C-alpha atoms as one frame of an Amber mdcrd trajectory, in Angstrom:
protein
 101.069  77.712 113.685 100.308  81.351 113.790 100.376  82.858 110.041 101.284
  86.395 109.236 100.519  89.130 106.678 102.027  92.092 105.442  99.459  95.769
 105.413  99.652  98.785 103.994  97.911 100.699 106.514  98.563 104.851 105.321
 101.126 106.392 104.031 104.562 105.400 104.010 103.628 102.903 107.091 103.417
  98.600 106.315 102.434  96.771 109.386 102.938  92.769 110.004  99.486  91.594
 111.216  98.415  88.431 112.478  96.958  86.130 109.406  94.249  82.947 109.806
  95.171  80.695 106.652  94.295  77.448 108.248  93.658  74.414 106.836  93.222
  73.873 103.085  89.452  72.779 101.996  89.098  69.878  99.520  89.897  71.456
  96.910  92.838  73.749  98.012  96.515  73.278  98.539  98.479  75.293 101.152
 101.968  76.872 100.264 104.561  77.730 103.101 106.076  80.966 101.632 109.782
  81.191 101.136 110.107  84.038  99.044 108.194  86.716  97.582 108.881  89.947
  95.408 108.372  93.437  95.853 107.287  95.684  92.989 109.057  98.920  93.111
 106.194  99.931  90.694 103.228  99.843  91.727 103.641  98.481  95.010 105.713
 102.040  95.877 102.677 103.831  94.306 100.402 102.040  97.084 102.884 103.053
  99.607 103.027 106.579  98.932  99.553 106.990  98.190  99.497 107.645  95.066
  97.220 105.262  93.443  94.169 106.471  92.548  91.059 105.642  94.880  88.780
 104.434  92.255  90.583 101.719  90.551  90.205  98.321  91.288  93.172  96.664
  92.212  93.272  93.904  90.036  90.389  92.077  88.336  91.867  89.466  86.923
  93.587  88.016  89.994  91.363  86.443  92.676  93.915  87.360  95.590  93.431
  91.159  95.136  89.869  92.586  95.240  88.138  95.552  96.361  90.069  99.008
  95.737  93.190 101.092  96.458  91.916 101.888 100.071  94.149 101.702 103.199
  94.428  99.281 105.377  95.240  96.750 101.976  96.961  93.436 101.506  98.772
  93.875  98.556 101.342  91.801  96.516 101.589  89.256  93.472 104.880  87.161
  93.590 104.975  84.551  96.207 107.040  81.423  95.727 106.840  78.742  98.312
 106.599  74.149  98.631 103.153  73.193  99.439 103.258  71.624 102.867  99.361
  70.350 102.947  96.578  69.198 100.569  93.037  69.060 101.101  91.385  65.966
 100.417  90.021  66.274  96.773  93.798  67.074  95.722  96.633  64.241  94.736
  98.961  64.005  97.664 102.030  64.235  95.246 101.635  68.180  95.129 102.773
  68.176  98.510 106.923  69.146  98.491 106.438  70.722  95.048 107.797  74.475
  94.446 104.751  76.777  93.189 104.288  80.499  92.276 100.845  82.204  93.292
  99.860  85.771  92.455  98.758  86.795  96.167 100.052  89.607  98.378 103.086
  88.927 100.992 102.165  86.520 103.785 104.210  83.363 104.977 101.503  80.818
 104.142  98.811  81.174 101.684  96.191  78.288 100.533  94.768  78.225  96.372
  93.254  75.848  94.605  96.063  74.225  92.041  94.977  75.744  88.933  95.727
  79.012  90.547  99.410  78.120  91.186 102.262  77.495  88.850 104.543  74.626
  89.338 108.516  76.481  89.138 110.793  74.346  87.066 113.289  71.165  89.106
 116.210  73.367  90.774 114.413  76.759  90.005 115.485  79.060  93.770 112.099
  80.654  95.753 113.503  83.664  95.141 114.158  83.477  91.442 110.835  81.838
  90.991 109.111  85.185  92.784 110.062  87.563  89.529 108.396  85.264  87.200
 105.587  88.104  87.160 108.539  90.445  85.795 109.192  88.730  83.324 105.564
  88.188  82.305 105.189  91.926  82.145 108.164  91.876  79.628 107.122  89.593
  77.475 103.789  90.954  77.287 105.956  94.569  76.548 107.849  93.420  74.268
 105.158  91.732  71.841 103.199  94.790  72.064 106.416  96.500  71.107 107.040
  94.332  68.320 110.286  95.029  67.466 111.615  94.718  63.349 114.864  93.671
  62.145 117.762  96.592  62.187 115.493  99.179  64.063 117.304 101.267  66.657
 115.322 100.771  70.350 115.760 103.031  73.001 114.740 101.486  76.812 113.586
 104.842  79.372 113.987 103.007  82.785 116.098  99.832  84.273 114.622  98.787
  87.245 113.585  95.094  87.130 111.230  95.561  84.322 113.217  97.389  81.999
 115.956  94.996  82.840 113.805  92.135  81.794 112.409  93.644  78.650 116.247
  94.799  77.574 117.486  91.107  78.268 114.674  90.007  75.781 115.460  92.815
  73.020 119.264  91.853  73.189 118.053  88.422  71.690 116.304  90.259  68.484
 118.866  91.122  65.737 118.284  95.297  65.974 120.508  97.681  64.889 120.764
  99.665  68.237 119.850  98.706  72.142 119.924 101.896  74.095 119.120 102.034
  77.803 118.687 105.195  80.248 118.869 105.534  83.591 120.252 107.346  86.103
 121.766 104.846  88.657 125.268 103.813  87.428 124.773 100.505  89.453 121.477
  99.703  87.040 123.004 100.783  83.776 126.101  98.681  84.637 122.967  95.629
  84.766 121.606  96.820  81.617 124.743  96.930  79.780 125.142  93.145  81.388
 121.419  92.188  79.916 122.585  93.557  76.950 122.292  96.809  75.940 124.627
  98.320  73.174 125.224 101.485  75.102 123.274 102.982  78.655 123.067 106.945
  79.234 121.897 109.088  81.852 118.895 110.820  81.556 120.478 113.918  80.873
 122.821 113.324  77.759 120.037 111.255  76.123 119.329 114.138  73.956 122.753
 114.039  72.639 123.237 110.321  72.313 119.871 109.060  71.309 118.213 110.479
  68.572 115.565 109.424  65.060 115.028 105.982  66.951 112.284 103.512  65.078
 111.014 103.106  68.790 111.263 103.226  72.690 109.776 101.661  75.722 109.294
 104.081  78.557 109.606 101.879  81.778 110.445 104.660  83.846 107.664 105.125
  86.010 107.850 108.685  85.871 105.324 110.857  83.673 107.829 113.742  82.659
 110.202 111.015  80.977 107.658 110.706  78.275 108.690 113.711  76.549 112.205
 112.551  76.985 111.348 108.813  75.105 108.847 112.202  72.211 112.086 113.444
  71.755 114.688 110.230  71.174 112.109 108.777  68.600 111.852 110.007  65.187
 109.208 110.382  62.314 106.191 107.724  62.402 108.165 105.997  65.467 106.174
 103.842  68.473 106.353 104.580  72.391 105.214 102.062  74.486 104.053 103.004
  77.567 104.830 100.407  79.976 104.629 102.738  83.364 101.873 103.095  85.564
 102.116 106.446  86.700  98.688 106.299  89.236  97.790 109.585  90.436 101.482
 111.315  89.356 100.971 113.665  86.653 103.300 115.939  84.782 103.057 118.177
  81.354 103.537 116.304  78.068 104.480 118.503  75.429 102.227 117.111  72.518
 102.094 120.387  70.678 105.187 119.987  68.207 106.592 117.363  66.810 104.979
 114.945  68.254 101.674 115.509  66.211 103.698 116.415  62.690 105.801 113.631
  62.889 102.854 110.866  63.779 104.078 109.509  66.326 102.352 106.672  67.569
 101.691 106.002  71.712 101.212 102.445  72.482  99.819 101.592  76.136 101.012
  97.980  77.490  99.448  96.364  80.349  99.804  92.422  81.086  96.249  92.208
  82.744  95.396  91.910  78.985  97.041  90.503  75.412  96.680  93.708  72.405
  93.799  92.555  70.711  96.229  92.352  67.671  97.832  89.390  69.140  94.761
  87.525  70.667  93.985  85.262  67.583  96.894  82.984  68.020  98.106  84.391
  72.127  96.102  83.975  75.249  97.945  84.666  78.587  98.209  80.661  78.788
 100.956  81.302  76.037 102.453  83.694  77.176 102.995  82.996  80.490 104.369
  79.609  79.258 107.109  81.897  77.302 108.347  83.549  80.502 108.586  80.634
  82.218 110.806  79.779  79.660 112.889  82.726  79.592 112.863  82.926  83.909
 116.364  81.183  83.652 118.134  82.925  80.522 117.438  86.023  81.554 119.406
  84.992  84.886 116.774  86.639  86.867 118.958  86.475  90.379 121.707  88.839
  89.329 118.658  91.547  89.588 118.195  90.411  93.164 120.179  93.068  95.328
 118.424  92.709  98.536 117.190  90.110 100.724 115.221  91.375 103.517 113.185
  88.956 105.861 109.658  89.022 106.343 109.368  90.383 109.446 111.221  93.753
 108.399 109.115  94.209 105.790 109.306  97.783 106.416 112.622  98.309 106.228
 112.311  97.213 102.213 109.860  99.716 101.351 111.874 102.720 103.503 114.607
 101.040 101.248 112.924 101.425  97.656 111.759 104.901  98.885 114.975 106.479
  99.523 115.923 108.720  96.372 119.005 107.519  97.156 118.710 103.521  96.589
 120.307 101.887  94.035 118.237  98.873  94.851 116.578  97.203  91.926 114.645
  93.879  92.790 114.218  93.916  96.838 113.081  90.387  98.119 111.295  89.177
 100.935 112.938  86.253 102.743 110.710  83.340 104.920 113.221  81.140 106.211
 114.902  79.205 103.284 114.983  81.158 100.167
């Protein structure tokens, strides 16, 4: 069976290459792919090159090594059913439904503590966001949101989405969501939000919130979350913004009225937290939540595999209203 891989190899170009995955060693289970996820975030960054060349990719997961550097495998939400076993591993893995953090390719092999088994019923496709929801819940316990505060969420692609599904469960005085796609602040409102605007009539709606989560991806909306916030207020900073870079105005208000910046990344748990969370915990909690935050009505595209590049042309266009884009292997 010849195995396949998706490449970013420069700019704006993804390539479908030829992949050896093989047999699994004694230790190692194999997974045939059905679905996997596409991260508008940083994935788009890669894509566009503009990730900066001296980060690592990811230290913490043993599927990505090495740097930002074309050509690059890249990905971390794969859901597939283990189809072989090697011969140190208990034969009833085989027909289970796993998640693996490892780039886009229809068969991958791991070792079983490096998978995670998706719960009885749970669809490949559903099970691919479970990182998504991770990255919320690791968001919104660094945000750590107080009863009867008014919140204000800058950005509803999946992530924001996820995060304003989980503050919609705390009792707060006011959920606020901006975005400019009607089609994502009609999901946001769905998830819960109070009221969505568009970026530009935030300044007239939103105003003296206790805090905001700027989920954006864009540097410049920053000052927008400085200026809906008011005196000794929090902004998270949830965005990776890579090599984009655009003025902050921290010369006014922002200084006088001490407000605080918070940066949130779910490669690591705020020291704050770590006595009693480890990513163990957490990632138990968003396993929990991958069903109630009814993770497929973010799903607006399925795309197979093997046009791969037509989903990142896709989540390029200015135009798109996509939000999560999926990658289809046969059943998903």
């Amino acid at each position: 069976m010849t195995d396949a891989a998706l490449a970013f190899t420069g700019p704006k170009t993804v390539e479908i290459r030829e992949a050896d995955v093989g047999e699994p060693a004694a230790g190692e289970l194999r997974v045939d792919t059905r679905a996997s996820a596409i991260s508008a975030g940083t994935e788009l960054l890669v894509y566009r090159d503009q990730t900066p060349s001296d980060v690592p990719v990811d230290e913490t997961l043993d599927a990505l090594d090495g740097e930002f550097s074309y050509p690059l495998r890249y990905g971390y939400a794969a859901s597939g059913v283990v189809d072989a076993v090697g011969a140190d591993v208990d034969s009833d893995w085989i027909g289970r439904s796993v998640f693996g953090f490892v780039p886009h390719q229809t068969r991958f092999v791991a070792e079983p503590d490096d998978v995670v088994t998706l719960p009885a019923g749970t669809p490949p496709a559903v099970g691919a966001l479970l990182p998504s929801v991770e990255t919320a819940t690791n968001l919104v316990l660094d945000a750590a949101p107080r009863l009867g505060e008014r919140v204000v969420v800058f950005g509803a692609g999946v992530i924001g989405l996820c995060v304003t599904r989980l503050l919609a469960s705390f009792p707060l005085s006011s959920l606020v969501v901006v975005d400019p796609v009607e089609r994502r602040r009609g999901l946001a409102a769905a998830m819960g939000a109070d009221r969505t605007e568009r970026p530009e009539t935030v300044d007239d709606a939103v105003g003296d919130a206790d805090l905001a989560l700027e989920l954006s991806g864009q540097p410049d909306t920053l000052d927008d979350a400085i200026g809906a916030v008011g005196y000794d207020a929090r902004i998270v900073v949830g965005s990776w913004y890579g090599a984009k870079r655009a003025p902050i105005d921290l010369g006014g208000r922002f200084h006088r009225d001490r407000i605080d910046l918070i940066s949130s990344q779910v490669s690591t748990i705020s020291p704050s937290l770590r006595g009693r969370w480890d990513r163990d915990r957490r990632f138990d909690e968003a396993l929990g939540w991958l069903d109630r935050i009814d993770a497929d009505e973010l799903i607006t595209h399925r795309i197979p595999f093997e046009r791969a590049p037509e989903a990142y042309e896709l989540l390029d266009s200015e135009a798109t209203d996509a939000v999560q884009v999926i990658l289809a292997y046969g059943e998903s």
